CSV table of N, CA and C in Angstrom, one decimal:
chain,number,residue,atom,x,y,z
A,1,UNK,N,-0.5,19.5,0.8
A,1,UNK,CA,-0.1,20.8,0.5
A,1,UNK,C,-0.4,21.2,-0.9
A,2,UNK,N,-0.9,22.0,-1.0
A,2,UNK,CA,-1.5,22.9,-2.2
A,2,UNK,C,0.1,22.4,-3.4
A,3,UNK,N,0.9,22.9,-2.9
A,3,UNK,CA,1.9,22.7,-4.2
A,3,UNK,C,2.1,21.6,-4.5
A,4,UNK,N,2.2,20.6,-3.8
A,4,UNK,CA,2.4,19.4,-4.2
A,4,UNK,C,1.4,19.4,-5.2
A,5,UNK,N,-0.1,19.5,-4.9
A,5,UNK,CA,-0.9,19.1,-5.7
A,5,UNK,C,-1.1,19.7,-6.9
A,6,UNK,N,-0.2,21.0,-7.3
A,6,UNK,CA,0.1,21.5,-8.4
A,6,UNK,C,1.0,21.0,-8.9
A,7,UNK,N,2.0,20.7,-8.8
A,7,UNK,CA,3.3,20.4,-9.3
A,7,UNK,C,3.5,19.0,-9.5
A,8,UNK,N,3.0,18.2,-9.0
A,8,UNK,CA,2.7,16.9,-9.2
A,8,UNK,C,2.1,16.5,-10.5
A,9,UNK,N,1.0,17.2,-11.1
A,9,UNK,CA,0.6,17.0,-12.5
A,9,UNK,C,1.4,17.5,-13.3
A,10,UNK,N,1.9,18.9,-13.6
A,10,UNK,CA,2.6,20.1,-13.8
A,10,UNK,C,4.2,19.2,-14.6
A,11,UNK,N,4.7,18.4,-13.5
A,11,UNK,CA,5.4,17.3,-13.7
A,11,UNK,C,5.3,16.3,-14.7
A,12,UNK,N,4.5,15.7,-14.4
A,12,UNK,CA,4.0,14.5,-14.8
A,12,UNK,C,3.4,14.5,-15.9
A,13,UNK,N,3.2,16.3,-16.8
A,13,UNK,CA,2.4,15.7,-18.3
A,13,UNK,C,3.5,15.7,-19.2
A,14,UNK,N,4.7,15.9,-19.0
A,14,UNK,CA,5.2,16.3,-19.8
A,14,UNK,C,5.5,14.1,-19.9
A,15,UNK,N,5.6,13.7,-19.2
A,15,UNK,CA,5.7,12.1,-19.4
A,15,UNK,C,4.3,11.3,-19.6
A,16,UNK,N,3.3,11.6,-19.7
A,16,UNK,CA,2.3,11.7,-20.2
A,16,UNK,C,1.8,11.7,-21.8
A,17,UNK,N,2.4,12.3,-22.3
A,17,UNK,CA,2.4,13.3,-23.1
A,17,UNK,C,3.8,12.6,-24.5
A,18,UNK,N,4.8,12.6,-23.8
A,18,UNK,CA,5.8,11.7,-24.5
A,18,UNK,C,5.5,10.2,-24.4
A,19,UNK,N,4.7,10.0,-23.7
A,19,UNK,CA,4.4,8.5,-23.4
A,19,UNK,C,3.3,8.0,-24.7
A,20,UNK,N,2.2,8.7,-24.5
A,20,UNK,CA,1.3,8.8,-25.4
A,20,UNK,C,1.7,8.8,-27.0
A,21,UNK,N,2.8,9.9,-27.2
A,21,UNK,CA,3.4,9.8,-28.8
A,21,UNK,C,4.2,8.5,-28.6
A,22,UNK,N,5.1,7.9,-27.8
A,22,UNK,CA,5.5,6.7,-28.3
A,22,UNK,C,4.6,5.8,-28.7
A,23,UNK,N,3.7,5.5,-27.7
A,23,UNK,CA,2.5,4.4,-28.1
A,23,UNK,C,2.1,4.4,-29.7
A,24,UNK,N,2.0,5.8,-29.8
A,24,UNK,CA,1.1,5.8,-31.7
A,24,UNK,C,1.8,5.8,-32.4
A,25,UNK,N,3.6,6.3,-32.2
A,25,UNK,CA,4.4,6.9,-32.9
A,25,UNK,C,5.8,5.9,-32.4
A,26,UNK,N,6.0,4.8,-32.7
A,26,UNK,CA,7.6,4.3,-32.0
A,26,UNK,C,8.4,3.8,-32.9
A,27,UNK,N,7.9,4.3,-34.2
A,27,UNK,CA,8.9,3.8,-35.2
A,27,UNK,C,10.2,4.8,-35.3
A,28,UNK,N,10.1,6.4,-34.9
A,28,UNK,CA,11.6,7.0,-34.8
A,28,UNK,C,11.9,7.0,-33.7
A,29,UNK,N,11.4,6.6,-32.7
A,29,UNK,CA,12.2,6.7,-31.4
A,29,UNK,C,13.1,4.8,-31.6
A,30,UNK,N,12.5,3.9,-32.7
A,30,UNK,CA,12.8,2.6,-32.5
A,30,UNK,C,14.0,2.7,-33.1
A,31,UNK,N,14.2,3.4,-34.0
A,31,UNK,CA,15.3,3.5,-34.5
A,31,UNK,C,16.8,3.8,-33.7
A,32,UNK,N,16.5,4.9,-32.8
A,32,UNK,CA,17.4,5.3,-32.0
A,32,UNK,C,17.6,4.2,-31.4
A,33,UNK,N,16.7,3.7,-30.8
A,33,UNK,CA,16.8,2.6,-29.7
A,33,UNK,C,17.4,1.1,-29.8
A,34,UNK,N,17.4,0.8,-31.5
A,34,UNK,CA,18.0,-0.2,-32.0
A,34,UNK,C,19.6,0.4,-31.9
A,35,UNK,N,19.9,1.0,-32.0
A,35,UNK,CA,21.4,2.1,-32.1
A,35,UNK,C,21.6,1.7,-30.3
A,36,UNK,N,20.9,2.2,-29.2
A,36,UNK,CA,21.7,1.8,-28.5
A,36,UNK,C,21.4,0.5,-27.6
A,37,UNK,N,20.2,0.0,-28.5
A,37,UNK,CA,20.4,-1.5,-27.6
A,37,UNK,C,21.8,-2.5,-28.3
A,38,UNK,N,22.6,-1.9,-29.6
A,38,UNK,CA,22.9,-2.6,-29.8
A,38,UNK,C,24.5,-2.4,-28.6
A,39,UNK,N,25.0,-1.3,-28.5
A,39,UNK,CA,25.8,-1.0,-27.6
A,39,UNK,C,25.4,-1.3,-26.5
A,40,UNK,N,24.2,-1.9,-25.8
A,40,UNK,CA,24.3,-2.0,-24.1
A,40,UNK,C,23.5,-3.8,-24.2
A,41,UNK,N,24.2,-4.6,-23.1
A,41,UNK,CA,23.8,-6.0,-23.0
A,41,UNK,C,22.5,-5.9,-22.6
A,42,UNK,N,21.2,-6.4,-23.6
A,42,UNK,CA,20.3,-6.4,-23.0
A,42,UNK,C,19.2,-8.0,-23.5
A,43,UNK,N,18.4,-8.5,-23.0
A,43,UNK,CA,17.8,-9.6,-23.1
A,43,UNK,C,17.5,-9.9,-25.0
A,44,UNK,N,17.8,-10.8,-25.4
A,44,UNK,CA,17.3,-10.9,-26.8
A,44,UNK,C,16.0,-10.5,-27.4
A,45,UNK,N,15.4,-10.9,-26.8
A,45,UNK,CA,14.0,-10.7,-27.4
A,45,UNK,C,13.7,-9.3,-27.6
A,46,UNK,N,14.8,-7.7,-26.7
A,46,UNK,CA,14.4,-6.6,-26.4
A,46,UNK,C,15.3,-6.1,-27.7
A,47,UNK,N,16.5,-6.5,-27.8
A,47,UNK,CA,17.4,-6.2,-29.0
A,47,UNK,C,16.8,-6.5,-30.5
A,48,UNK,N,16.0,-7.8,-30.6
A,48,UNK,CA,15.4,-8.1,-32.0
A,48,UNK,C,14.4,-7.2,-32.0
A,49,UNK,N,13.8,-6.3,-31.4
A,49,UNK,CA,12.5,-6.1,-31.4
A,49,UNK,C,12.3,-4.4,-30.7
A,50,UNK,N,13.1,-3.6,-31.1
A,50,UNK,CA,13.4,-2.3,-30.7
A,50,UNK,C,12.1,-1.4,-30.4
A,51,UNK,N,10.9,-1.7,-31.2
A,51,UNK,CA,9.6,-1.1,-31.3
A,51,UNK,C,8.8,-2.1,-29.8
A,52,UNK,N,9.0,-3.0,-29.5
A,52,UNK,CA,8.5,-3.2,-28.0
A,52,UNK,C,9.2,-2.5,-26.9
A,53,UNK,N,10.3,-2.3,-27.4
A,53,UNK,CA,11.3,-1.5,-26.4
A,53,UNK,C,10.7,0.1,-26.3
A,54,UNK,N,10.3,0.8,-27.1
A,54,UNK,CA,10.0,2.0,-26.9
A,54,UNK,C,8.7,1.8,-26.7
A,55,UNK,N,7.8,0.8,-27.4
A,55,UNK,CA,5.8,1.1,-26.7
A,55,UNK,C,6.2,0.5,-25.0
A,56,UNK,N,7.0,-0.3,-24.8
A,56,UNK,CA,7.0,-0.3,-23.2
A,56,UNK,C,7.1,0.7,-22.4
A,57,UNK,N,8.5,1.6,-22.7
A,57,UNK,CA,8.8,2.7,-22.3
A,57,UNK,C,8.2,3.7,-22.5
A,58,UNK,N,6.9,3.6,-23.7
A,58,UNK,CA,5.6,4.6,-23.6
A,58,UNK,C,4.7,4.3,-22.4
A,59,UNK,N,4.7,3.1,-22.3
A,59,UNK,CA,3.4,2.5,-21.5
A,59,UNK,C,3.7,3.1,-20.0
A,60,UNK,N,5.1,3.0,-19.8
A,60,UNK,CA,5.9,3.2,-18.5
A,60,UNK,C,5.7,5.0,-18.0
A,61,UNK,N,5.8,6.1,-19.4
A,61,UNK,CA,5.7,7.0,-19.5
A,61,UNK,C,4.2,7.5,-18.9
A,62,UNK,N,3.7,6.9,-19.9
A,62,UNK,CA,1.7,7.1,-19.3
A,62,UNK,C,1.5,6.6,-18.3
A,63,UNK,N,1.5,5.4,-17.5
A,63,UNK,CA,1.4,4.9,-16.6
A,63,UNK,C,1.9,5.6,-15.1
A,64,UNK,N,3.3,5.6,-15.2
A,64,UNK,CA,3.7,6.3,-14.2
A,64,UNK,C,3.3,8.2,-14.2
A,65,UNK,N,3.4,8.4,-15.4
A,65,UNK,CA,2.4,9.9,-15.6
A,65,UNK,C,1.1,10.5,-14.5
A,66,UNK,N,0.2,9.3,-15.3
A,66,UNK,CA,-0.7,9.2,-14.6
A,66,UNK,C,-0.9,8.8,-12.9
A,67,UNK,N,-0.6,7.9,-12.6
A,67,UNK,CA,0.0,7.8,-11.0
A,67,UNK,C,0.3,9.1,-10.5
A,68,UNK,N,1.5,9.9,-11.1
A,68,UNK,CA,1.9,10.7,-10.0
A,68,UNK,C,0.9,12.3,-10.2
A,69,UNK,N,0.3,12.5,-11.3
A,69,UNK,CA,-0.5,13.2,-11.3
A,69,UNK,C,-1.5,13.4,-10.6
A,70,UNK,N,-2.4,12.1,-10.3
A,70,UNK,CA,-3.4,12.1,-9.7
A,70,UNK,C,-2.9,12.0,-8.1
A,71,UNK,N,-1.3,11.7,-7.9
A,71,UNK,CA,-1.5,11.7,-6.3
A,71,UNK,C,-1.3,9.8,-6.1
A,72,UNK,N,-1.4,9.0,-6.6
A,72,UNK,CA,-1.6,7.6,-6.0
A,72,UNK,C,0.0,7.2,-6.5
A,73,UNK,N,0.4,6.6,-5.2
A,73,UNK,CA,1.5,6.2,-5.4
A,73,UNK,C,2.8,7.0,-5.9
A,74,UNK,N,3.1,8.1,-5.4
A,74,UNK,CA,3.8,9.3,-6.4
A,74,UNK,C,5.6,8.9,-6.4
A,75,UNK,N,5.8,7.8,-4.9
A,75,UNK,CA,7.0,7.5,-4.6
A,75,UNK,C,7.4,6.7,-5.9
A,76,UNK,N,6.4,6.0,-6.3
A,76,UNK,CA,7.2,4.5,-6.9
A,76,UNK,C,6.7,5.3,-8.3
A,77,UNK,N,5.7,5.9,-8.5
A,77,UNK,CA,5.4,6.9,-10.1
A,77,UNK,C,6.7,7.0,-10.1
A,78,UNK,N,7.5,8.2,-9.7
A,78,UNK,CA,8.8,9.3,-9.6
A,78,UNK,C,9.6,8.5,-10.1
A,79,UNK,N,9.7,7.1,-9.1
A,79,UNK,CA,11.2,6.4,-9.0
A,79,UNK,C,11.4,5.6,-10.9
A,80,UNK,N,9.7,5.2,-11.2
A,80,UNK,CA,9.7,4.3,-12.4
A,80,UNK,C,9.9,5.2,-14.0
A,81,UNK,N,9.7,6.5,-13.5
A,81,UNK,CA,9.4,7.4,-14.4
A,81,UNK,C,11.3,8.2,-14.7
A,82,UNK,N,11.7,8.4,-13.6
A,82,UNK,CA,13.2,8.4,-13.5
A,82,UNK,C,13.9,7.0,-13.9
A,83,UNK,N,13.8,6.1,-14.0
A,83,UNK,CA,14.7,5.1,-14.4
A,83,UNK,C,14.2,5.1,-16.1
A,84,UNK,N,13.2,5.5,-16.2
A,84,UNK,CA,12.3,6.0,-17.5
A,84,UNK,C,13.1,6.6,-18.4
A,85,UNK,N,13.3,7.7,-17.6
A,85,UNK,CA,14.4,9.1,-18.3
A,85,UNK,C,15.2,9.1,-19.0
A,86,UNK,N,16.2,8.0,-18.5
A,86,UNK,CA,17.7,7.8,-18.6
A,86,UNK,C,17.8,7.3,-19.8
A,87,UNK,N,17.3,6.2,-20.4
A,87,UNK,CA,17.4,5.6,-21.8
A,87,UNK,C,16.3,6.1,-22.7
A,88,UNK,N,15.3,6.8,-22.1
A,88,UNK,CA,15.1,8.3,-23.1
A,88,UNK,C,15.5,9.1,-23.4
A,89,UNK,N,16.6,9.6,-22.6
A,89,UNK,CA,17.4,10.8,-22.9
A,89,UNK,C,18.3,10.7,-23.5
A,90,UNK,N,18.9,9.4,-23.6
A,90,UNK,CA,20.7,8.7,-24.1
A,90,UNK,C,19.9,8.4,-25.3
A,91,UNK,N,18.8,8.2,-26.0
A,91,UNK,CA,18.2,7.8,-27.1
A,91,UNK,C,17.9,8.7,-28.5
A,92,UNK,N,17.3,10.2,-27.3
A,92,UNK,CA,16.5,10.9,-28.4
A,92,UNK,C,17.4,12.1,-28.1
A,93,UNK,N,18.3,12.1,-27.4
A,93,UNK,CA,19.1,13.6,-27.0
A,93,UNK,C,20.4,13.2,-27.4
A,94,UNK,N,20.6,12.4,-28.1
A,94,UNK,CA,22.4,12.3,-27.8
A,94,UNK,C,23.4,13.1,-28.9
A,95,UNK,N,23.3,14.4,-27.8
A,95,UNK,CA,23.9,15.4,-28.6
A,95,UNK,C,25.5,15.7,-29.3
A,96,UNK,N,26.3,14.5,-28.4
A,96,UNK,CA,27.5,14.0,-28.7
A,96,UNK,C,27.6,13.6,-29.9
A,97,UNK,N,26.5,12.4,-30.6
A,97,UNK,CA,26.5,12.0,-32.1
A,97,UNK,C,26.5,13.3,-32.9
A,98,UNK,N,26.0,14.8,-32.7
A,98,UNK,CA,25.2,15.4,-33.8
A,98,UNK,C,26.4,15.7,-34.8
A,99,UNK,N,26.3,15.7,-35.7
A,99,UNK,CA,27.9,16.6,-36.4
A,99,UNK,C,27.1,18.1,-36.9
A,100,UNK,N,26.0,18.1,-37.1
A,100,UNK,CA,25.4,19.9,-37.3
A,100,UNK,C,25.4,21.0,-36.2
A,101,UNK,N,26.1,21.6,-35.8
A,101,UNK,CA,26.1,22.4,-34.8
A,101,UNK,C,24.5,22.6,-34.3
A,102,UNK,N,23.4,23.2,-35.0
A,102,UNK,CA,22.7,23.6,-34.7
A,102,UNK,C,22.0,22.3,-34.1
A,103,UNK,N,21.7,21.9,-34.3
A,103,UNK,CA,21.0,20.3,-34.0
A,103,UNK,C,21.7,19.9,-32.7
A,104,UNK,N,23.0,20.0,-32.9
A,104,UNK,CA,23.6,19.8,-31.7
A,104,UNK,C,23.1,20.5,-30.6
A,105,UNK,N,22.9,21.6,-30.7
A,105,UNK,CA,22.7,22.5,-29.7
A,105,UNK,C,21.3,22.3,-29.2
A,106,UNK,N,20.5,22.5,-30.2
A,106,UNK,CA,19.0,22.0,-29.6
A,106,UNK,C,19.3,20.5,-29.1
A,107,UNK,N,20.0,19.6,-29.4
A,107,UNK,CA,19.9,18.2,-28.8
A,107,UNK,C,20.7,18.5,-27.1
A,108,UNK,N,21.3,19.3,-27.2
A,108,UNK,CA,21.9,19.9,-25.9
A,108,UNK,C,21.1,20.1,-24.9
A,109,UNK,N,20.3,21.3,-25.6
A,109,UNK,CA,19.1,21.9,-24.7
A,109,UNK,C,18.0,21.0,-24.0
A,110,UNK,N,17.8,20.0,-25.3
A,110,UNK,CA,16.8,19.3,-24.4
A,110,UNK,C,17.1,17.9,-23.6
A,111,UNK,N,18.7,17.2,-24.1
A,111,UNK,CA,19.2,16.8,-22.5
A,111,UNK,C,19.3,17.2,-21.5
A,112,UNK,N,19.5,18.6,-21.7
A,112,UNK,CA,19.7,19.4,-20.5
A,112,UNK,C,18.2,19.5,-20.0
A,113,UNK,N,17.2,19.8,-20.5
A,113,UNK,CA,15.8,19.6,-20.0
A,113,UNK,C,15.6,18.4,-19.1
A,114,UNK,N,15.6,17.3,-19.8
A,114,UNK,CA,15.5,15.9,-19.2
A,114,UNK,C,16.1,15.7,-18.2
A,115,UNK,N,17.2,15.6,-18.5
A,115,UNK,CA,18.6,16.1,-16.5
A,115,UNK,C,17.4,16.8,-15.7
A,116,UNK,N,17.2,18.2,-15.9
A,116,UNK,CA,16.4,18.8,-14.9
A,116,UNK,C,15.1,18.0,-14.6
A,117,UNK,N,14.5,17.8,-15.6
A,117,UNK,CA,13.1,16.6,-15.6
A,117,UNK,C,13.7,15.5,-14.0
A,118,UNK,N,14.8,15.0,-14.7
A,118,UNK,CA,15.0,14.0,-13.8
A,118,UNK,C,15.4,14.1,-12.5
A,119,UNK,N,15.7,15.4,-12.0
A,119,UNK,CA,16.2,16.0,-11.0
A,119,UNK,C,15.0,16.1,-10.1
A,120,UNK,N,14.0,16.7,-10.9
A,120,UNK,CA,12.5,17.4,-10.0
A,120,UNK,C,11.7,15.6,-9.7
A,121,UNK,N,11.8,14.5,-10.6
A,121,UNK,CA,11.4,13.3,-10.2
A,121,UNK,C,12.1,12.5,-9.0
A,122,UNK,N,13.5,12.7,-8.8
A,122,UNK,CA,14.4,11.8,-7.9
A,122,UNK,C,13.9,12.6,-6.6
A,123,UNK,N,13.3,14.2,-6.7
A,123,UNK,CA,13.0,14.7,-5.6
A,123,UNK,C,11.5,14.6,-5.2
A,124,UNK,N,10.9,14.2,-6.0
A,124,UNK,CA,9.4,13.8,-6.4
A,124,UNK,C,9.7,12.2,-5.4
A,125,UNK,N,10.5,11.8,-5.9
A,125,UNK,CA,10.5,10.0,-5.0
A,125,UNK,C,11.2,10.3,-4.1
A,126,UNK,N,11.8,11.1,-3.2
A,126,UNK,CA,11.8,11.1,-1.8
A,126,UNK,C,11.1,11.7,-0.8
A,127,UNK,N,9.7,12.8,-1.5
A,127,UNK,CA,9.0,13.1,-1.2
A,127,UNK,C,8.1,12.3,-0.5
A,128,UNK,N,8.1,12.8,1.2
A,128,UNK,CA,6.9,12.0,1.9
A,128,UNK,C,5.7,12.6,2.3
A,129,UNK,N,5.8,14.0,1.5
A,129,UNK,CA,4.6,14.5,2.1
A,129,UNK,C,4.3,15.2,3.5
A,130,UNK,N,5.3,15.5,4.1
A,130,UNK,CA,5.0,15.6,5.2
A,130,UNK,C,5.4,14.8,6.9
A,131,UNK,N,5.0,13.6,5.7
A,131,UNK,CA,5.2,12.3,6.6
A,131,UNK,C,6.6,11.6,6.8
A,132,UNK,N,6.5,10.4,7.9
A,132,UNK,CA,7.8,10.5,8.1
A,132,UNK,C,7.9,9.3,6.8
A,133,UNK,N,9.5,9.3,6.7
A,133,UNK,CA,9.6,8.2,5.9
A,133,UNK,C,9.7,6.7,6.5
A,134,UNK,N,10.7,5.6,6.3
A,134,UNK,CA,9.8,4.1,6.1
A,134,UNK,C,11.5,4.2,7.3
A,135,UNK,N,12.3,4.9,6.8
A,135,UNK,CA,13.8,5.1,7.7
A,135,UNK,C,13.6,5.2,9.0
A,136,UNK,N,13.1,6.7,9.0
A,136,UNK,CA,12.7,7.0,10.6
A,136,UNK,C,11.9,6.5,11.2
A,137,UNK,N,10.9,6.3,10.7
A,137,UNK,CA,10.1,5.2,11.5
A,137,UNK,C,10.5,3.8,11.8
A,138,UNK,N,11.5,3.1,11.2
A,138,UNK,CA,12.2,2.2,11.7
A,138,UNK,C,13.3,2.8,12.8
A,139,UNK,N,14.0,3.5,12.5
A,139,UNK,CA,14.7,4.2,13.6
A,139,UNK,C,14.4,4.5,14.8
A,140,UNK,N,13.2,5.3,14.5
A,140,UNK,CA,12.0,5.6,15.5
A,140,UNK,C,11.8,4.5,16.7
A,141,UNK,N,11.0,3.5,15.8
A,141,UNK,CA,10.8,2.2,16.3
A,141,UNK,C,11.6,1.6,17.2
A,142,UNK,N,13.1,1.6,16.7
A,142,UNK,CA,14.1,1.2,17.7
A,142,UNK,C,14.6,1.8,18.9
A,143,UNK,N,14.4,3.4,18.6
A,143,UNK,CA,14.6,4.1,19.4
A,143,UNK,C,13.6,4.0,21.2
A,144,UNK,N,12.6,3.9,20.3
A,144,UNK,CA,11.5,3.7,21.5
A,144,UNK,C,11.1,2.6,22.2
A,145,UNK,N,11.7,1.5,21.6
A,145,UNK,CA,11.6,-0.4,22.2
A,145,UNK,C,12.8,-0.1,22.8
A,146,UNK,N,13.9,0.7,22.4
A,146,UNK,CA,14.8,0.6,23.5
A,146,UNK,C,14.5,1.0,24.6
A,147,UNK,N,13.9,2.8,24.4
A,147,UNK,CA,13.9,3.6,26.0
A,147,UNK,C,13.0,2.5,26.7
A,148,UNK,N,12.0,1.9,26.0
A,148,UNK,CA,10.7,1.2,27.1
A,148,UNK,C,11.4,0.0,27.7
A,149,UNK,N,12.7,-0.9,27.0
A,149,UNK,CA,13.2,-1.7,27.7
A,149,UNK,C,14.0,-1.5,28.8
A,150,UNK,N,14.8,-0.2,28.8
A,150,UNK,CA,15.5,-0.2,30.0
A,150,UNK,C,14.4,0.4,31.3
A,151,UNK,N,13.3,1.2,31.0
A,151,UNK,CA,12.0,1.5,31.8
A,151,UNK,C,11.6,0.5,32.5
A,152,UNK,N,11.6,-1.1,31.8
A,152,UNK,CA,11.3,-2.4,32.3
A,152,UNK,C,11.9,-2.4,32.9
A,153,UNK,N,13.6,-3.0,32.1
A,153,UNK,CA,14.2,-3.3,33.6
A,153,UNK,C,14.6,-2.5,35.0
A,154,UNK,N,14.5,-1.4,35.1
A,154,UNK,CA,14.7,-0.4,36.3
A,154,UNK,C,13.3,-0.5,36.7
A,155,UNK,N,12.0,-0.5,36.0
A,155,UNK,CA,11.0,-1.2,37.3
A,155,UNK,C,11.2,-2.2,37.7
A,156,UNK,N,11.5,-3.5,37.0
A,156,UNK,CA,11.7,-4.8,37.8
A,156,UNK,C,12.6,-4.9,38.6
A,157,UNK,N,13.9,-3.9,37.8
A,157,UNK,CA,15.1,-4.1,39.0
A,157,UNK,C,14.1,-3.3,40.7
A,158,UNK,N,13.2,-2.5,40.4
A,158,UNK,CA,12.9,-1.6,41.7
A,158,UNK,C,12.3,-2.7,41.9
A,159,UNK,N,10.9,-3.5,41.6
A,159,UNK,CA,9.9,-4.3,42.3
A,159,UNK,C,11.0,-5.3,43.2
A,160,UNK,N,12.3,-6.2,42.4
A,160,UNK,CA,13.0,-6.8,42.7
A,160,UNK,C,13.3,-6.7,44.4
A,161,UNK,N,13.8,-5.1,44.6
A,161,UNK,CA,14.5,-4.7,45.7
A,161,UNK,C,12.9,-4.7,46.6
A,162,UNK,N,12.0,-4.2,46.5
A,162,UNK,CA,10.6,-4.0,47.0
A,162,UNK,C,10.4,-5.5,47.9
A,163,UNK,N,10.5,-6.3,47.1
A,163,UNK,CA,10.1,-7.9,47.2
A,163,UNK,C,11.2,-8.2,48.8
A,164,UNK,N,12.3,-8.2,48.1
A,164,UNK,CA,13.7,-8.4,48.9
A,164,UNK,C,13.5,-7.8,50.1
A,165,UNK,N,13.3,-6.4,50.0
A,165,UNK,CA,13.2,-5.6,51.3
A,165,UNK,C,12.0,-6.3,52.5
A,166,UNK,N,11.0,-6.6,51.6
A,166,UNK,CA,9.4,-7.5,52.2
A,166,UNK,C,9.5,-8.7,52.5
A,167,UNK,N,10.4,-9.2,51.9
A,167,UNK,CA,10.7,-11.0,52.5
A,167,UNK,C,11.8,-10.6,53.8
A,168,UNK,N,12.7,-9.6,53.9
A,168,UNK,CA,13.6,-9.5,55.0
A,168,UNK,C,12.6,-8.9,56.7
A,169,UNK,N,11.5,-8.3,55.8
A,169,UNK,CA,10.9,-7.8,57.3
A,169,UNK,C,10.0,-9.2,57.5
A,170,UNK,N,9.0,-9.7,56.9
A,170,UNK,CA,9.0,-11.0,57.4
A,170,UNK,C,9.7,-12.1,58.0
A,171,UNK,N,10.3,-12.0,57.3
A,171,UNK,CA,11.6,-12.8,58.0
A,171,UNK,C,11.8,-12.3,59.5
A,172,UNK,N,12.3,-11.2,59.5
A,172,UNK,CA,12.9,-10.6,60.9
A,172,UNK,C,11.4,-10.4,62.0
């Protein structure tokens, strides 16, 4: 569908795009990120080292960008690029800390961007295109090995009676 294939990129540069400035640029986003790796349990090596923490989550940014832009793999782009979001947004938006009203407000605004960002991706990763999903077609699947089973047995149960009836005229 035409839209998808617009909106799909349309989406995706804006994580592209932030992905790219982390990679050349992660020393102010490392900052923030030392701030809340130190508040959340996370692996040592990720807490001593706050600037691998954000060039990952650039790499994550471009990577999955790219993916769902071009169309390849848009399910698992959406889903990597949304788990992406979340410690992007708690990082560089946390408008709760500001004590400047104004700053606040613009850090408002663009949580509130990101929320929405994240909204159009979680709908991006259940997106099948058309097609059915991985659910119904297991459902599917069950549904139709059932009807053909009981098809079986009600012809066998018939051939059964067929046989019975043809050994009794022999017989007689």
């Amino acid at each position: 569908m035409i839209v998808r294939r617009i909106a799909r990129p349309l989406l995706a540069s804006v994580f592209v795009a932030a992905g790219v400035d982390a990679l050349r640029n992660p020393a102010p986003r490392a900052k923030k990120a030392a701030q809340l790796l130190d508040t959340v349990s996370a692996p040592p090596a990720v807490q001593e080292d706050p600037d691998l923490f954000v060039r990952v989550n650039g790499a994550t940014l471009v990577a999955g960008g790219a993916l769902l832009a071009t169309g390849r793999m848009p399910r698992l782009a959406s889903t990597l690029l949304a788990a992406s979001v979340v410690p992007t947004t708690a990082i560089e938006h946390a408008f709760w800390d500001e004590t400047d009203a104004d700053k606040r407000e613009q850090s408002r605004s663009l949580f509130l961007k990101n929320v929405g960002l994240l909204g159009g991706l979680l709908l991006a990763s259940v997106d099948t295109a058309g097609k059915p999903g991985l659910a119904w077609r297991a459902q599917h699947a069950t549904r139709t090995t059932r009807r053909e089973a009981r098809h079986a047995k009600r012809a066998a149960a018939r051939e059964a009676r067929l046989l019975a009836h043809r050994a009794q005229d022999v017989v007689s």
